Amino acid sequence: MMNTGFADILCPDHNLATGCNAAKERGTLVQIGVNRGVIFEIVAIEGGTAWIREPVTYRNEALIPLARLRVAYPALG
């Protein structure tokens, strides 16, 4: 069984202000999955993959598909 969050389920089909489809670039703060998850910073983007890590400690680095990332503080409006 695959673990999914609400953002994984809702973002492709609904136009909600969740930050899933927001533009992401180097330096953007993002989250994976739930709203109260860890916040990461995008270090680099290559194709459809982002290199992320924690912004203060520079720990927990990972390569994640951009489609799985959600902007941590989406602009409302």
N, CA and C atoms as an extended XYZ file, in Angstrom:
231
Properties=species:S:1:pos:R:3:atomname:S:1:resname:S:1:resid:I:1 pbc="F F F"
N         0.842       -1.177        0.000 N   MET     1
C         0.000        0.000        0.000 CA  MET     1
C         0.887        1.240        0.000 C   MET     1
N         0.514        2.217       -0.802 N   MET     2
C         1.299        3.433       -0.937 CA  MET     2
C         0.725        4.538       -0.061 C   MET     2
N         1.590        5.213        0.710 N   ASN     3
C         1.144        6.330        1.537 CA  ASN     3
C         0.990        7.572        0.670 C   ASN     3
N        -0.150        8.230        0.773 N   THR     4
C        -0.382        9.467        0.034 CA  THR     4
C        -0.940       10.514        0.980 C   THR     4
N        -0.681       11.758        0.669 N   GLY     5
C        -1.232       12.862        1.439 CA  GLY     5
C        -2.381       13.498        0.681 C   GLY     5
N        -3.086       14.409        1.333 N   PHE     6
C        -4.198       15.089        0.686 CA  PHE     6
C        -3.736       15.859       -0.551 C   PHE     6
N        -2.547       16.456       -0.485 N   ALA     7
C        -2.045       17.223       -1.633 CA  ALA     7
C        -1.843       16.319       -2.840 C   ALA     7
N        -1.380       15.087       -2.615 N   ASP     8
C        -1.181       14.151       -3.720 CA  ASP     8
C        -2.507       13.806       -4.398 C   ASP     8
N        -3.547       13.736       -3.620 N   ILE     9
C        -4.849       13.334       -4.142 CA  ILE     9
C        -5.583       14.521       -4.769 C   ILE     9
N        -5.559       15.678       -4.121 N   LEU    10
C        -6.364       16.811       -4.560 CA  LEU    10
C        -5.724       17.680       -5.635 C   LEU    10
N        -4.428       17.855       -5.615 N   CYS    11
C        -3.789       18.828       -6.507 CA  CYS    11
C        -3.970       18.569       -7.992 C   CYS    11
N        -3.856       17.350       -8.479 N   PRO    12
C        -3.985       17.181       -9.928 CA  PRO    12
C        -5.375       17.518      -10.468 C   PRO    12
N        -6.417       17.360       -9.661 N   ASP    13
C        -7.776       17.490      -10.167 CA  ASP    13
C        -8.497       18.765       -9.742 C   ASP    13
N        -7.992       19.455       -8.744 N   HIS    14
C        -8.706       20.611       -8.200 CA  HIS    14
C        -7.815       21.840       -8.217 C   HIS    14
N        -8.430       22.999       -8.354 N   ASN    15
C        -7.699       24.260       -8.361 CA  ASN    15
C        -7.750       24.857       -6.957 C   ASN    15
N        -7.062       24.231       -6.019 N   LEU    16
C        -7.023       24.712       -4.647 CA  LEU    16
C        -5.741       25.508       -4.429 C   LEU    16
N        -5.756       26.425       -3.467 N   ALA    17
C        -4.570       27.222       -3.160 CA  ALA    17
C        -3.638       26.431       -2.246 C   ALA    17
N        -3.146       25.301       -2.715 N   THR    18
C        -2.269       24.454       -1.912 CA  THR    18
C        -0.817       24.605       -2.295 C   THR    18
N        -0.527       25.239       -3.397 N   GLY    19
C         0.846       25.418       -3.824 CA  GLY    19
C         1.397       24.263       -4.626 C   GLY    19
N         0.592       23.278       -4.956 N   CYS    20
C         1.068       22.111       -5.710 CA  CYS    20
C         1.485       22.493       -7.120 C   CYS    20
N         0.700       23.321       -7.775 N   ASN    21
C         0.984       23.679       -9.157 CA  ASN    21
C         1.697       25.022       -9.277 C   ASN    21
N         2.061       25.615       -8.148 N   ALA    22
C         2.764       26.899       -8.175 CA  ALA    22
C         4.159       26.714       -8.762 C   ALA    22
N         4.664       27.771       -9.360 N   ALA    23
C         6.011       27.720       -9.931 CA  ALA    23
C         7.034       27.506       -8.825 C   ALA    23
N         7.968       26.615       -9.091 N   LYS    24
C         9.010       26.314       -8.112 CA  LYS    24
C        10.363       26.583       -8.754 C   LYS    24
N        11.246       27.231       -8.004 N   GLU    25
C        12.583       27.533       -8.500 CA  GLU    25
C        13.567       27.396       -7.342 C   GLU    25
N        14.831       27.605       -7.637 N   ARG    26
C        15.881       27.503       -6.623 CA  ARG    26
C        15.576       28.461       -5.476 C   ARG    26
N        15.640       27.968       -4.232 N   GLY    27
C        15.387       28.793       -3.062 CA  GLY    27
C        13.960       28.745       -2.555 C   GLY    27
N        13.037       28.150       -3.307 N   THR    28
C        11.640       28.046       -2.890 CA  THR    28
C        11.520       27.091       -1.713 C   THR    28
N        10.726       27.462       -0.706 N   LEU    29
C        10.467       26.583        0.429 CA  LEU    29
C         9.283       25.687        0.082 C   LEU    29
N         9.473       24.386        0.244 N   VAL    30
C         8.460       23.411       -0.154 CA  VAL    30
C         8.250       22.379        0.945 C   VAL    30
N         7.162       21.638        0.815 N   GLN    31
C         6.844       20.526        1.700 CA  GLN    31
C         6.448       19.330        0.866 C   GLN    31
N         6.559       18.168        1.464 N   ILE    32
C         6.120       16.928        0.832 CA  ILE    32
C         4.961       16.402        1.656 C   ILE    32
N         3.805       16.246        1.043 N   GLY    33
C         2.680       15.632        1.748 CA  GLY    33
C         1.893       16.586        2.608 C   GLY    33
N         1.744       16.260        3.901 N   VAL    34
C         0.821       16.949        4.800 CA  VAL    34
C         1.250       18.377        5.105 C   VAL    34
N         0.296       19.180        5.563 N   ASN    35
C         0.536       20.589        5.852 CA  ASN    35
C         1.543       20.810        6.974 C   ASN    35
N         1.632       19.910        7.918 N   ARG    36
C         2.526       20.124        9.056 CA  ARG    36
C         3.844       19.364        8.916 C   ARG    36
N         4.180       19.010        7.700 N   GLY    37
C         5.423       18.293        7.439 CA  GLY    37
C         6.634       19.200        7.516 C   GLY    37
N         7.791       18.613        7.375 N   VAL    38
C         9.057       19.343        7.399 CA  VAL    38
C         9.137       20.264        6.185 C   VAL    38
N         9.703       21.440        6.374 N   ILE    39
C         9.889       22.390        5.280 CA  ILE    39
C        11.298       22.219        4.731 C   ILE    39
N        11.387       22.128        3.401 N   PHE    40
C        12.660       21.974        2.713 CA  PHE    40
C        12.873       23.163        1.788 C   PHE    40
N        14.123       23.357        1.380 N   GLU    41
C        14.477       24.384        0.408 CA  GLU    41
C        14.959       23.696       -0.859 C   GLU    41
N        14.535       24.203       -2.012 N   ILE    42
C        15.016       23.650       -3.278 CA  ILE    42
C        16.409       24.196       -3.542 C   ILE    42
N        17.375       23.287       -3.702 N   VAL    43
C        18.757       23.668       -3.967 CA  VAL    43
C        18.994       23.785       -5.469 C   VAL    43
N        18.454       22.849       -6.237 N   ALA    44
C        18.625       22.853       -7.687 CA  ALA    44
C        17.486       22.083       -8.337 C   ALA    44
N        17.226       22.404       -9.599 N   ILE    45
C        16.199       21.709      -10.384 CA  ILE    45
C        16.828       21.281      -11.699 C   ILE    45
N        16.612       20.034      -12.044 N   GLU    46
C        17.081       19.504      -13.331 CA  GLU    46
C        15.945       18.696      -13.925 C   GLU    46
N        15.388       19.171      -15.035 N   GLY    47
C        14.248       18.483      -15.641 CA  GLY    47
C        13.059       18.527      -14.693 C   GLY    47
N        12.535       17.369      -14.351 N   GLY    48
C        11.394       17.278      -13.446 CA  GLY    48
C        11.769       16.846      -12.048 C   GLY    48
N        13.067       16.966      -11.697 N   THR    49
C        13.545       16.524      -10.389 CA  THR    49
C        14.167       17.689       -9.635 C   THR    49
N        13.888       17.756       -8.327 N   ALA    50
C        14.457       18.802       -7.486 CA  ALA    50
C        15.356       18.189       -6.422 C   ALA    50
N        16.456       18.860       -6.143 N   TRP    51
C        17.335       18.492       -5.035 CA  TRP    51
C        16.907       19.375       -3.882 C   TRP    51
N        16.460       18.768       -2.774 N   ILE    52
C        15.974       19.528       -1.628 CA  ILE    52
C        16.793       19.194       -0.388 C   ILE    52
N        16.768       20.115        0.582 N   ARG    53
C        17.395       19.896        1.888 CA  ARG    53
C        16.778       20.867        2.881 C   ARG    53
N        17.007       20.598        4.178 N   GLU    54
C        16.516       21.504        5.208 CA  GLU    54
C        17.287       22.817        5.114 C   GLU    54
N        16.594       23.959        5.194 N   PRO    55
C        17.249       25.236        4.929 CA  PRO    55
C        18.258       25.695        5.976 C   PRO    55
N        18.124       25.332        7.226 N   VAL    56
C        19.020       25.827        8.263 CA  VAL    56
C        20.179       24.872        8.520 C   VAL    56
N        19.872       23.586        8.624 N   THR    57
C        20.895       22.599        8.984 CA  THR    57
C        21.564       21.958        7.775 C   THR    57
N        20.977       22.105        6.596 N   TYR    58
C        21.467       21.487        5.358 CA  TYR    58
C        21.507       19.958        5.471 C   TYR    58
N        20.653       19.389        6.276 N   ARG    59
C        20.562       17.934        6.420 CA  ARG    59
C        19.375       17.408        5.630 C   ARG    59
N        19.250       16.098        5.621 N   ASN    60
C        18.130       15.409        4.972 CA  ASN    60
C        17.995       15.788        3.504 C   ASN    60
N        19.068       15.682        2.761 N   GLU    61
C        19.034       15.968        1.332 CA  GLU    61
C        18.342       14.833        0.588 C   GLU    61
N        17.660       15.178       -0.489 N   ALA    62
C        16.960       14.158       -1.288 CA  ALA    62
C        16.703       14.691       -2.688 C   ALA    62
N        16.530       13.766       -3.615 N   LEU    63
C        16.073       14.088       -4.964 CA  LEU    63
C        14.613       13.675       -5.055 C   LEU    63
N        13.752       14.621       -5.387 N   ILE    64
C        12.301       14.404       -5.382 CA  ILE    64
C        11.721       14.923       -6.692 C   ILE    64
N        10.761       14.194       -7.297 N   PRO    65
C        10.074       14.736       -8.480 CA  PRO    65
C         9.330       16.034       -8.116 C   PRO    65
N         9.396       17.020       -8.973 N   LEU    66
C         8.733       18.304       -8.721 CA  LEU    66
C         7.234       18.152       -8.472 C   LEU    66
N         6.624       17.169       -9.118 N   ALA    67
C         5.180       16.970       -8.971 CA  ALA    67
C         4.787       16.589       -7.547 C   ALA    67
N         5.726       16.078       -6.744 N   ARG    68
C         5.437       15.665       -5.368 CA  ARG    68
C         5.626       16.800       -4.370 C   ARG    68
N         6.160       17.931       -4.817 N   LEU    69
C         6.444       19.048       -3.919 CA  LEU    69
C         5.339       20.083       -3.953 C   LEU    69
N         5.103       20.683       -2.806 N   ARG    70
C         4.080       21.699       -2.636 CA  ARG    70
C         4.742       22.919       -2.014 C   ARG    70
N         4.473       24.110       -2.541 N   VAL    71
C         5.046       25.328       -1.989 CA  VAL    71
C         4.552       25.479       -0.551 C   VAL    71
N         5.477       25.740        0.375 N   ALA    72
C         5.129       25.783        1.807 CA  ALA    72
C         4.215       26.947        2.145 C   ALA    72
N         4.433       28.090        1.510 N   TYR    73
C         3.619       29.273        1.804 CA  TYR    73
C         3.072       29.808        0.486 C   TYR    73
N         2.011       29.192       -0.053 N   PRO    74
C         1.500       29.643       -1.348 CA  PRO    74
C         0.884       31.026       -1.273 C   PRO    74
N         1.030       31.779       -2.332 N   ALA    75
C         0.407       33.100       -2.409 CA  ALA    75
C        -1.092       32.913       -2.593 C   ALA    75
N        -1.869       33.566       -1.779 N   LEU    76
C        -3.324       33.446       -1.885 CA  LEU    76
C        -3.842       34.526       -2.817 C   LEU    76
N        -4.802       34.139       -3.623 N   GLY    77
C        -5.407       35.156       -4.477 CA  GLY    77
C        -5.440       34.754       -5.815 C   GLY    77
